[in-house]
Every structure is written in C-alpha cells, then in structure tokens.
PDB file of C-alpha atoms in Angstrom:
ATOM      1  CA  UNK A 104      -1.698  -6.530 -20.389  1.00 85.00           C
ATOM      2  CA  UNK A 105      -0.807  -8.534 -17.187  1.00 92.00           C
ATOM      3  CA  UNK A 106      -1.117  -5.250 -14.985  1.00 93.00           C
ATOM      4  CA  UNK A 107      -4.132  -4.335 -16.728  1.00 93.00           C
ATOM      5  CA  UNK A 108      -5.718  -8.360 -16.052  1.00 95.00           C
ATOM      6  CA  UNK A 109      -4.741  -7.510 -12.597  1.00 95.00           C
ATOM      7  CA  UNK A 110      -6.558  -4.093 -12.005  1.00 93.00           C
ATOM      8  CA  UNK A 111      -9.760  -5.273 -13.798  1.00 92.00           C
ATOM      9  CA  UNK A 112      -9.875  -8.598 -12.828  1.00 95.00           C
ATOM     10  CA  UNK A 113      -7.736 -10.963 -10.382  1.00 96.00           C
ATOM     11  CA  UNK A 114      -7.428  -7.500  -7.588  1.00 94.00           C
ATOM     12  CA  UNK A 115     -11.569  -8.651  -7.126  1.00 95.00           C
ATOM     13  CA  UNK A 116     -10.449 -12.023  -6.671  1.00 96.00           C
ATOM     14  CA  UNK A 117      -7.799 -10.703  -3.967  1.00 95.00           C
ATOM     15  CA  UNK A 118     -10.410  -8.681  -2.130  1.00 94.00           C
ATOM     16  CA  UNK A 119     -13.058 -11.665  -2.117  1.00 95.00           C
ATOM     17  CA  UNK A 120     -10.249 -13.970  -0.039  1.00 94.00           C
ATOM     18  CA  UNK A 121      -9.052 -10.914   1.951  1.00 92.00           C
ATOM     19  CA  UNK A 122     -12.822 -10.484   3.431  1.00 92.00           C
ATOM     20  CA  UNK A 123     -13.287 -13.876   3.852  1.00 94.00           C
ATOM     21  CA  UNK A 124     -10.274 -14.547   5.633  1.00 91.00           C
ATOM     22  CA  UNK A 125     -10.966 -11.967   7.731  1.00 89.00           C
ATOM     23  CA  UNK A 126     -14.699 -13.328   8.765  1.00 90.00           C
ATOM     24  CA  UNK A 127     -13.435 -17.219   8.797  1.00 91.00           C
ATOM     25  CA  UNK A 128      -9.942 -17.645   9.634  1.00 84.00           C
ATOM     26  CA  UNK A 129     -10.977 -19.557  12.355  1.00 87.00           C
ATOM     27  CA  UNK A 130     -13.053 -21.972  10.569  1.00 93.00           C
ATOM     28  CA  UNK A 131     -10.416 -24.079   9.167  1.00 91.00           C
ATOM     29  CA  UNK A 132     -12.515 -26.950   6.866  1.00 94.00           C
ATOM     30  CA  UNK A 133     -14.558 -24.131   5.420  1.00 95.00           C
ATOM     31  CA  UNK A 134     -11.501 -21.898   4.466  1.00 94.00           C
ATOM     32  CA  UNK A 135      -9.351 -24.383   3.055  1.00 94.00           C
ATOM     33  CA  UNK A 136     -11.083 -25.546  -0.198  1.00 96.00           C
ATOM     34  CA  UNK A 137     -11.595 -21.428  -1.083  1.00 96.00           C
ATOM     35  CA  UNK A 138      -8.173 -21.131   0.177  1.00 94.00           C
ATOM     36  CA  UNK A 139      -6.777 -24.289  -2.377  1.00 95.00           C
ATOM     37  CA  UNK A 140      -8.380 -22.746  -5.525  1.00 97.00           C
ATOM     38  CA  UNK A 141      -7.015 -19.161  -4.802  1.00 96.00           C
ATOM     39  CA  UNK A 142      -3.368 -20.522  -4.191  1.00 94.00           C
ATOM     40  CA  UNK A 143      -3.810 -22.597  -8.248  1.00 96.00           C
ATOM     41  CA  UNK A 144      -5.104 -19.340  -9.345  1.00 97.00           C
ATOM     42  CA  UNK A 145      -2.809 -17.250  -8.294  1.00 95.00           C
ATOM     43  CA  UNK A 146       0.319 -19.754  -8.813  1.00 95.00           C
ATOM     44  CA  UNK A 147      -0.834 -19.826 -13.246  1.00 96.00           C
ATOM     45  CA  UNK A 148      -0.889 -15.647 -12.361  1.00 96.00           C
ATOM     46  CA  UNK A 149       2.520 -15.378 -10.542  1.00 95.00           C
ATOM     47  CA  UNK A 150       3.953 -18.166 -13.064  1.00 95.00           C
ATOM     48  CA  UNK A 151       3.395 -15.640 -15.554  1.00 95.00           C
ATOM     49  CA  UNK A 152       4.325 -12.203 -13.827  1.00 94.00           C
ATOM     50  CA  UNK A 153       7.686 -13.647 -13.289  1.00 92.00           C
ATOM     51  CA  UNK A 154       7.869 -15.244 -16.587  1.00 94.00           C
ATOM     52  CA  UNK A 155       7.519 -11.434 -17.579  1.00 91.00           C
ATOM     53  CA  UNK A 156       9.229  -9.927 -14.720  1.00 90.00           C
ATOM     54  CA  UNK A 157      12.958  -9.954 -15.416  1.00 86.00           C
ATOM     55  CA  UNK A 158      12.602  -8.503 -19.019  1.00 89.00           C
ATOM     56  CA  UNK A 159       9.795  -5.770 -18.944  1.00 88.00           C
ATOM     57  CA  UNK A 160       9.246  -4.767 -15.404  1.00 91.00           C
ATOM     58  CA  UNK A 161      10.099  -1.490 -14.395  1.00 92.00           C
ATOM     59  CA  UNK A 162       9.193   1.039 -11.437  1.00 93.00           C
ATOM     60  CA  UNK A 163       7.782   4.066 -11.761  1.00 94.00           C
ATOM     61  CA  UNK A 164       7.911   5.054  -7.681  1.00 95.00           C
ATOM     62  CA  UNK A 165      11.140   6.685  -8.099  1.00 94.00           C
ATOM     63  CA  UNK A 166      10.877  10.012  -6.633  1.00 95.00           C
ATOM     64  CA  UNK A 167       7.305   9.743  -6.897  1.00 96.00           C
ATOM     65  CA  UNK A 168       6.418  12.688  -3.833  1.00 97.00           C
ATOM     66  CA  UNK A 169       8.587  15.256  -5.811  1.00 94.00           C
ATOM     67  CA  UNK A 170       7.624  14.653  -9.333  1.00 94.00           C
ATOM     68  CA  UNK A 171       4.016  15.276  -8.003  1.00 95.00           C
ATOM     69  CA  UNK A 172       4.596  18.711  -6.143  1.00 94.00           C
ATOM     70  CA  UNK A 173       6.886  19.763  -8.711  1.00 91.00           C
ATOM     71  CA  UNK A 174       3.591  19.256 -11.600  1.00 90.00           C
ATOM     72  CA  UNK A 175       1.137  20.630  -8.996  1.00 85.00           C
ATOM     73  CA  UNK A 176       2.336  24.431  -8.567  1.00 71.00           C
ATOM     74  CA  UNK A 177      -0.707  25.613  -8.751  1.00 75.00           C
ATOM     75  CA  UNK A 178      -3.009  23.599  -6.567  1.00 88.00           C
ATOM     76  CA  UNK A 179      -2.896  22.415  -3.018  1.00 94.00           C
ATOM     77  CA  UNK A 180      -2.315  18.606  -2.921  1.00 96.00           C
ATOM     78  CA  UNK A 181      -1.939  16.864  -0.127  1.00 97.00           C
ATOM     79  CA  UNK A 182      -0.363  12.915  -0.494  1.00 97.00           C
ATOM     80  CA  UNK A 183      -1.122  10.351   2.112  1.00 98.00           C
ATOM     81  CA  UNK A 184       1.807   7.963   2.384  1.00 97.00           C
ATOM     82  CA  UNK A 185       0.571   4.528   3.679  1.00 95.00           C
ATOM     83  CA  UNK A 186       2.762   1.421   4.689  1.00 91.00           C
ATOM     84  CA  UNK A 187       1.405  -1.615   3.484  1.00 89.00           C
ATOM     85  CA  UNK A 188      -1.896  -0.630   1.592  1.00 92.00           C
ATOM     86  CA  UNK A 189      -2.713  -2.928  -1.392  1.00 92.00           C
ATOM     87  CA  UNK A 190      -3.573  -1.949  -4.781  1.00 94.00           C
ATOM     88  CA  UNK A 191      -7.061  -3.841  -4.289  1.00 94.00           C
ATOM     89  CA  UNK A 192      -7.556  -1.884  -0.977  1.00 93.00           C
ATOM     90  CA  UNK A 193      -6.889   1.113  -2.390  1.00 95.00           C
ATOM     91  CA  UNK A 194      -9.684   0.350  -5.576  1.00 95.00           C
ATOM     92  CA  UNK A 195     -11.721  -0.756  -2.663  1.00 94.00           C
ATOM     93  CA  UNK A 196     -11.441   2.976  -1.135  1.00 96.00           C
ATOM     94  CA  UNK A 197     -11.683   4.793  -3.929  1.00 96.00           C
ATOM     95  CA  UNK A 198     -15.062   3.352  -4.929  1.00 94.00           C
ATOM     96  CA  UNK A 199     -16.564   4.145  -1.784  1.00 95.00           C
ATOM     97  CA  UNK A 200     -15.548   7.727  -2.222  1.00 96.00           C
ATOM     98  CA  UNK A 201     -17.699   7.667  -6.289  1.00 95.00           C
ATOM     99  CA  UNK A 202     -20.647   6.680  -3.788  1.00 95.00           C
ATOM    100  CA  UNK A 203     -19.995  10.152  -1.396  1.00 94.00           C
ATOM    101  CA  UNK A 204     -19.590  11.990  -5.261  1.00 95.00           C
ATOM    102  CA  UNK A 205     -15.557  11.978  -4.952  1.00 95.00           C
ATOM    103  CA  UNK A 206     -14.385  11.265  -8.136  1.00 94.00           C
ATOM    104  CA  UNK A 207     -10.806   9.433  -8.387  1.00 93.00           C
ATOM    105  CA  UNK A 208      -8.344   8.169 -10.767  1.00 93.00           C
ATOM    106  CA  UNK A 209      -7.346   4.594 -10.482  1.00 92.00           C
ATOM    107  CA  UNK A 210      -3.789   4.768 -11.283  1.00 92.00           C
ATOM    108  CA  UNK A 211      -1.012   2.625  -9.828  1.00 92.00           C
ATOM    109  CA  UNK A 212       2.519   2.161  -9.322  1.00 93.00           C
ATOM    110  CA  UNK A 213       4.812  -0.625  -9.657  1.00 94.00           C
ATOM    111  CA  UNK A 214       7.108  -0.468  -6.767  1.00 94.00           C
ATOM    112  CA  UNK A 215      10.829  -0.784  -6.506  1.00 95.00           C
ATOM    113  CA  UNK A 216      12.356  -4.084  -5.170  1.00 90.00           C
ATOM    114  CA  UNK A 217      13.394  -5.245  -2.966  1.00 90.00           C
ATOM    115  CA  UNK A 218       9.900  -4.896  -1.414  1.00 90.00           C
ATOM    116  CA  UNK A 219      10.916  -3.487   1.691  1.00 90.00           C
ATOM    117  CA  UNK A 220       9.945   0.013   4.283  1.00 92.00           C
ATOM    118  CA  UNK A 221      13.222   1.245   4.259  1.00 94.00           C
ATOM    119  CA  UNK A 222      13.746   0.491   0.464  1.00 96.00           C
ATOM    120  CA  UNK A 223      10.444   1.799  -0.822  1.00 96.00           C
ATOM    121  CA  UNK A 224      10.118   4.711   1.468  1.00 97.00           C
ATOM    122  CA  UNK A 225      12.916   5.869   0.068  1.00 97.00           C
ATOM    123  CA  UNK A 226      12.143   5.641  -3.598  1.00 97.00           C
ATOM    124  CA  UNK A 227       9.146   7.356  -2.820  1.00 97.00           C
ATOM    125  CA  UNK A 228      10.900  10.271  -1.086  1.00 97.00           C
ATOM    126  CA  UNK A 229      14.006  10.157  -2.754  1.00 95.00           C
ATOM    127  CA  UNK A 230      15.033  11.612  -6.116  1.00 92.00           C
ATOM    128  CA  UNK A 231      18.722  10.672  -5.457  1.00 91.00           C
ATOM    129  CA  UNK A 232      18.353   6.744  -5.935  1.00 91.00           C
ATOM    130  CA  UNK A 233      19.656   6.729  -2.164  1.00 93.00           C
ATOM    131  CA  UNK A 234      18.358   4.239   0.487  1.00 95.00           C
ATOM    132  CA  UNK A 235      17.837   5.916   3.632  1.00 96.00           C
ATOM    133  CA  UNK A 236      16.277   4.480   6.940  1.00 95.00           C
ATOM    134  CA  UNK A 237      15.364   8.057   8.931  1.00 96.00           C
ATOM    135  CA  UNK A 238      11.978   9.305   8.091  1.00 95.00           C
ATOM    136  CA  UNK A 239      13.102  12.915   8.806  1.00 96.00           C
ATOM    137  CA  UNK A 240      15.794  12.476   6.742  1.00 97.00           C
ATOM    138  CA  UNK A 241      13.814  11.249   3.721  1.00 97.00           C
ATOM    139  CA  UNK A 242      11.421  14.337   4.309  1.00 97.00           C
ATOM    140  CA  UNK A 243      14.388  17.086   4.560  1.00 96.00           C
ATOM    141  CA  UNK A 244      15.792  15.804   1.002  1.00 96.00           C
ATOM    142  CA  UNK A 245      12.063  15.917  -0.385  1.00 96.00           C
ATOM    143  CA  UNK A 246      11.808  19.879   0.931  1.00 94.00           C
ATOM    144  CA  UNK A 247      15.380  20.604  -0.210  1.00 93.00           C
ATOM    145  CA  UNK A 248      14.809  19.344  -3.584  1.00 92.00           C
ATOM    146  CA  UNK A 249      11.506  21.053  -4.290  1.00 90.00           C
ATOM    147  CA  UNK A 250      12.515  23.999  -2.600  1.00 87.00           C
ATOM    148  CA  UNK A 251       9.111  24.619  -1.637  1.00 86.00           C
ATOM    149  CA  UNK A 252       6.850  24.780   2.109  1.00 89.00           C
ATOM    150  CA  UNK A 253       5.967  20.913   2.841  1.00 94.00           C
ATOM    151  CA  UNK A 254       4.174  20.157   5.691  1.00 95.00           C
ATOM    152  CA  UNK A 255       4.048  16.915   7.332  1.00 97.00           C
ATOM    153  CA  UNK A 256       1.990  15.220   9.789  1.00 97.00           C
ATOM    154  CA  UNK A 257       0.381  12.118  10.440  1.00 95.00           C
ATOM    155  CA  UNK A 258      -3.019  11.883   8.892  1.00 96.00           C
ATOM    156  CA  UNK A 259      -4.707  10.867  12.453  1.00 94.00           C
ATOM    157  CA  UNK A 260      -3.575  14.092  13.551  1.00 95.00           C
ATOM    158  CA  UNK A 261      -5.130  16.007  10.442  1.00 95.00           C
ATOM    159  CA  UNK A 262      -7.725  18.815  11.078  1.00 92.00           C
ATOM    160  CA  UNK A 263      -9.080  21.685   9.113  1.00 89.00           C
ATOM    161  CA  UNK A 264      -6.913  24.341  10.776  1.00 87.00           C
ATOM    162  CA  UNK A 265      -3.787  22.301   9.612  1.00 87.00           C
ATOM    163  CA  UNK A 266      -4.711  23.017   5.835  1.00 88.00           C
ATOM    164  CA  UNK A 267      -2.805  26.579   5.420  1.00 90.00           C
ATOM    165  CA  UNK A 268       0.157  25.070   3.242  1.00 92.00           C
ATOM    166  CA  UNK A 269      -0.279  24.121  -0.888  1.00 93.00           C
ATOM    167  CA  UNK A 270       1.865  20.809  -0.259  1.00 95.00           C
ATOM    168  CA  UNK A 271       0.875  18.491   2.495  1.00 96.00           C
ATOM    169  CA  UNK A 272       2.136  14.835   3.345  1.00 97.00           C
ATOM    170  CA  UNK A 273      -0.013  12.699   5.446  1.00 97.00           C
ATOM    171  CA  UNK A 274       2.269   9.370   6.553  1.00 96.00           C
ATOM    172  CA  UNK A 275      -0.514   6.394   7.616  1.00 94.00           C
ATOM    173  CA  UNK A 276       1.240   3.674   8.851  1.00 84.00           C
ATOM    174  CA  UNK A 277      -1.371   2.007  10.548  1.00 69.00           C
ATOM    175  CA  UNK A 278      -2.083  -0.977   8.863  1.00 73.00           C
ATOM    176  CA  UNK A 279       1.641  -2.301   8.450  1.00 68.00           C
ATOM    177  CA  UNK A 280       1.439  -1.797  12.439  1.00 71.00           C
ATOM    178  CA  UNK A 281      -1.231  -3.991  13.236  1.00 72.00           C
ATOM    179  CA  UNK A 282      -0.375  -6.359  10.361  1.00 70.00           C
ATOM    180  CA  UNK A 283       3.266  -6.649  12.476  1.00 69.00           C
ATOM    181  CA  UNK A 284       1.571  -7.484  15.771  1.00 69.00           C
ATOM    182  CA  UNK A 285      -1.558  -9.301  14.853  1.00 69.00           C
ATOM    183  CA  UNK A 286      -0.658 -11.284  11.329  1.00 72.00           C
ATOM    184  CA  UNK A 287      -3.577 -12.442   9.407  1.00 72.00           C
ATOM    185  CA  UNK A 288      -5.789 -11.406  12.992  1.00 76.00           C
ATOM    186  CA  UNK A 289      -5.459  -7.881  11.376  1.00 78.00           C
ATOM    187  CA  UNK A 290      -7.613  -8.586   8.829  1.00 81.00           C
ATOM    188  CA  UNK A 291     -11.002  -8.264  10.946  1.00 83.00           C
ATOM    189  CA  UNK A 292      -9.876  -4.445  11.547  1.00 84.00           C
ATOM    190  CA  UNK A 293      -8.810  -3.421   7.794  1.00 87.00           C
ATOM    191  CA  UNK A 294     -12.674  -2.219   7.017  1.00 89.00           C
ATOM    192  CA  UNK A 295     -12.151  -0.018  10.267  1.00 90.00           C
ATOM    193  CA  UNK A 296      -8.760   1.334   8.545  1.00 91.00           C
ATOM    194  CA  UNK A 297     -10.527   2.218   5.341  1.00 93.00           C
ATOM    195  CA  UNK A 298     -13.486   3.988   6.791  1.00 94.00           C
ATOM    196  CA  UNK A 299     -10.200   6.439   8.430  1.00 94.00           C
ATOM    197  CA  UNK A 300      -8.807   6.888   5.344  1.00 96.00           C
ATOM    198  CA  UNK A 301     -12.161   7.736   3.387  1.00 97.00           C
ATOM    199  CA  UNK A 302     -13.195  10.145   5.849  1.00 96.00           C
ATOM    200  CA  UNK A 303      -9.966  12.013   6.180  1.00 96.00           C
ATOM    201  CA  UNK A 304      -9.611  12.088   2.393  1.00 97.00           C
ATOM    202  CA  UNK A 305     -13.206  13.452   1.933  1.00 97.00           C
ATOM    203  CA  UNK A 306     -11.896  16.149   5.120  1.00 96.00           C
ATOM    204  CA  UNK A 307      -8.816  16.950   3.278  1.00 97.00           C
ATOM    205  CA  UNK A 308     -10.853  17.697   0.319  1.00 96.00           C
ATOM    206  CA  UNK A 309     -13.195  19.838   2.709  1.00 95.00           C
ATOM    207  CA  UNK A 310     -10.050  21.928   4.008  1.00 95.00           C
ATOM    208  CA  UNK A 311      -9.186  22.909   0.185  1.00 95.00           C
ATOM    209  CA  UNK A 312      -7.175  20.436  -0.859  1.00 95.00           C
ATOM    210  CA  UNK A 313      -7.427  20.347  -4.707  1.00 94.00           C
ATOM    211  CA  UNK A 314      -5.859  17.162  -5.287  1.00 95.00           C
ATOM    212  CA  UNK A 315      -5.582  14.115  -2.250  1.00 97.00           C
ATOM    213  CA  UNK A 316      -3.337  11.106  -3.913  1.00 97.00           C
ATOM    214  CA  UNK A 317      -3.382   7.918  -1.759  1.00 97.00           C
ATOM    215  CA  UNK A 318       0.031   6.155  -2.343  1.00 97.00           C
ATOM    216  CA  UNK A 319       1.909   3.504  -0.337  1.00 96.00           C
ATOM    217  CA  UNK A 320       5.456   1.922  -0.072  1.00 95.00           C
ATOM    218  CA  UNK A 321       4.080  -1.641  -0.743  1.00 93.00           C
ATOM    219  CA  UNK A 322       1.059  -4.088  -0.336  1.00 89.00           C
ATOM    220  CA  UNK A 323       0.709  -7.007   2.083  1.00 85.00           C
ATOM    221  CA  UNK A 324       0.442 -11.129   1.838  1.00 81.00           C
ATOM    222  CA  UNK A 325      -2.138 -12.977   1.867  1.00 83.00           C
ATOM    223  CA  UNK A 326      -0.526 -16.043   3.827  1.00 81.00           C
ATOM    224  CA  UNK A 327      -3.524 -17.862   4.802  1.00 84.00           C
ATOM    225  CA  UNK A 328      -3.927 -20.947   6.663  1.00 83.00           C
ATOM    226  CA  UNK A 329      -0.162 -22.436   7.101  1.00 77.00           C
ATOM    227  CA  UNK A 330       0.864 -25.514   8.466  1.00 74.00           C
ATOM    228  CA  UNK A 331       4.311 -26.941   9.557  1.00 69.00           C
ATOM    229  CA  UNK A 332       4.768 -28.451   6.167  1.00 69.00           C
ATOM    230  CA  UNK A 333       4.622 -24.939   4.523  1.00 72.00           C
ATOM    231  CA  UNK A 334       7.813 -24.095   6.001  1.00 70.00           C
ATOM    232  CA  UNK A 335      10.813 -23.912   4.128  1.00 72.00           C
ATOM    233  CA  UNK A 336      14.262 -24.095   5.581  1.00 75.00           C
ATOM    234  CA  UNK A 337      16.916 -22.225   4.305  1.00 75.00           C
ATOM    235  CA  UNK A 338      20.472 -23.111   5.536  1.00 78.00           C
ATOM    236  CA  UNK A 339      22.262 -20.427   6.935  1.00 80.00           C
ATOM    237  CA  UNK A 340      26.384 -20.040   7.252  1.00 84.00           C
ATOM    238  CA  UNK A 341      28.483 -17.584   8.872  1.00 88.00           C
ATOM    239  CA  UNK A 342      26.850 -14.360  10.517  1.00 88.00           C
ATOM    240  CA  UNK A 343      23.284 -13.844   9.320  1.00 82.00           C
ATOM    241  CA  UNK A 344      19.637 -13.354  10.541  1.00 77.00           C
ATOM    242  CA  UNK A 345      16.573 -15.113   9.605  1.00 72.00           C
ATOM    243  CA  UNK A 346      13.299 -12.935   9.464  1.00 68.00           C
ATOM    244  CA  UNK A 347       9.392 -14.422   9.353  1.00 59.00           C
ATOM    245  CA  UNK A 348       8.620 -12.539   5.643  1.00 52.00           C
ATOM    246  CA  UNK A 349      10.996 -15.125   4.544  1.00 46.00           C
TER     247      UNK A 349
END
C-alpha cells in the first residue's frame, strides 16, 4: 500500500520540488518555506517506509536483464540501463511518450541495498548474486547465461542501422554524471536528459524494437538547500574513508 501511495501520490510531490529546485535554487528565502514542508512530509513518509522496511521489503532487481530476454524470445526488446533515474522521472517520461501515442506500463522495481553503482549494476546484470565492479564483465555473464546474441552500446550512440539484433542493451549514464560534477546545479539540465531519452525510445521503437523497458540501478537525492548545521559527523577509527553521500 506504501509503494502504491508512492506511485500515485507522493512521486508528484517529488517531481513538483525537483522542478522547482531546479528553477530557484538560487533564491534562497523563496525555496526554504517549500523546502521545510517537503522535508515534514517526507520525514511522516520515510518514518513509515522504514517502520515497514526491515520486515516486508524485498527486491525484485535480481537478475532483472536476464529474466527479461529469457521471457521475450520472440520479440526484439531492447533495455536502456540508466544510472541514477528516479521512479518519478521515469513516470514523468513515460507520460510524455502517451502524448506521441506510445503506450507504456508503469511498473517498478525495488532495488537491492546497499544503494550503490557497483552493487545495483550488478543485481541487474547478475543472476549469480555476485557483486562485480567491471561493466564488461557484468555484460559477458549476462550473454553467457542467456546464451543468446546481446548487443550493447550506449544509447547516445544508437541509430537505426544498429537495430539488426532481437536483444539490445542501451547503458545511459548521463545523469549520475552530471549529478557527480554539478550536485543539485544538475537539476536545470534533467528536462534536457528526458527529451534524449524520449526521443531515442520513440527511435528504438522506429528501428523494430517490439518492446523498449527503461530501467535504472537507483534514483537520486533531493538534498536541497544545506547549511553547516546539516552536517553530521561521524567519528572515524583506524583505516577508513569518508565519502559526501554520507
């Protein structure tokens, strides 16, 4: 029921900030008061996803790339793997595509954890419950255990003469990219992003691709306007790293 509030309900919410974030980050005494009743909103909804968490969530990205080849024998399907796409981005893309007469399912899945590239890439990928780092790697074990012709590219490079295979994977990783190197800054470009994505799903579907899933390892946070006092120290002993996600 909680995913189900979340698809129909607070993912509109998540958009709304995203967009206006992205138009007035720099206006800090306009932003804040929006930004105050998001973070009591979403507090009561993360007080209850982790009240529920422990006990009744469970992923379903396990070996998500092979269990959808291996049902789609007979039709050409083509996957685009993104890094860091939300669920409320993705909603956001496939409504656009109902307005161009694409019809989509809204489906999602709940993603392995830790939330992590290297973790989640994997589970995608990987049917073997095995973390591994190398993107070649992950993409030999996929063709090895579907025993079929994959090919795969990276959607920017995608064009109608690249469409003679049944089972394509397009990796996007675009957005994590910028979101690395610009923070919240990449915001302003993430309606650029999904214009790309629309229009080489819609080319895909062109070239005779039956089926064009969008998927991704993870989302990405909302941070927001922080100050010095939302820092949190964590004391560190012996040989260790600290990292900015945390």
């Amino acid at each position: 029921a909680l995913i189900t509030y979340y698809k129909e309900n607070f993912c509109k919410l998540d958009r709304a900030m995203r967009r206006l974030y992205s138009t007035y980050l720099q206006e800090k005494e306009l932003m804040l008061p929006f930004q105050e009743h998001y973070q009591s909103l979403l507090t009561s909804f993360l007080d209850k996803w982790y009240s529920l968490f422990k006990a009744e969530y469970s992923t379903n990205q396990s070996s998500f790339l092979c269990e959808t080849f291996k049902n789609s024998s007979s039709e050409k399907t083509a996957i685009i793997v993104g890094d860091g796409i939300s669920f409320e981005m993705a909603l956001n893309i496939a409504d656009k595509l109902e307005k161009r007469n694409i019809t989509s399912d809204k489906d999602y899945l709940l993603a392995d954890f830790p939330s992590n590239t290297e973790n989640n890439m994997s589970r995608l990928y990987l049917s073997s419950g095995l973390l591994e780092p190398v993107q070649s790697k992950r993409e030999a074990a996929l063709k090895e255990e579907i025993k079929k012709k994959i090919r795969f590219i990276p959607l920017e490079t995608f064009t109608e003469h690249l469409a003679d295979t049944d089972f394509l994977v397009c990796t996007f990783g675009d957005l994590d990219s910028l979101g690395e190197k610009l923070q919240l800054k990449a915001l302003k470009y993430l309606d650029t992003i999904e214009s790309q994505l629309i229009d080489k799903i819609e080319l895909l579907l062109k070239a005779g691709f039956n089926k064009v899933i969008l998927t991704a390892d993870h989302g990405f946070i909302l941070s927001g306007i922080l100050t010095d006092a939302d820092k949190i120290e964590i004391p560190v002993s012996g040989t260790a790293e600290k990292h900015e996600r945390y």
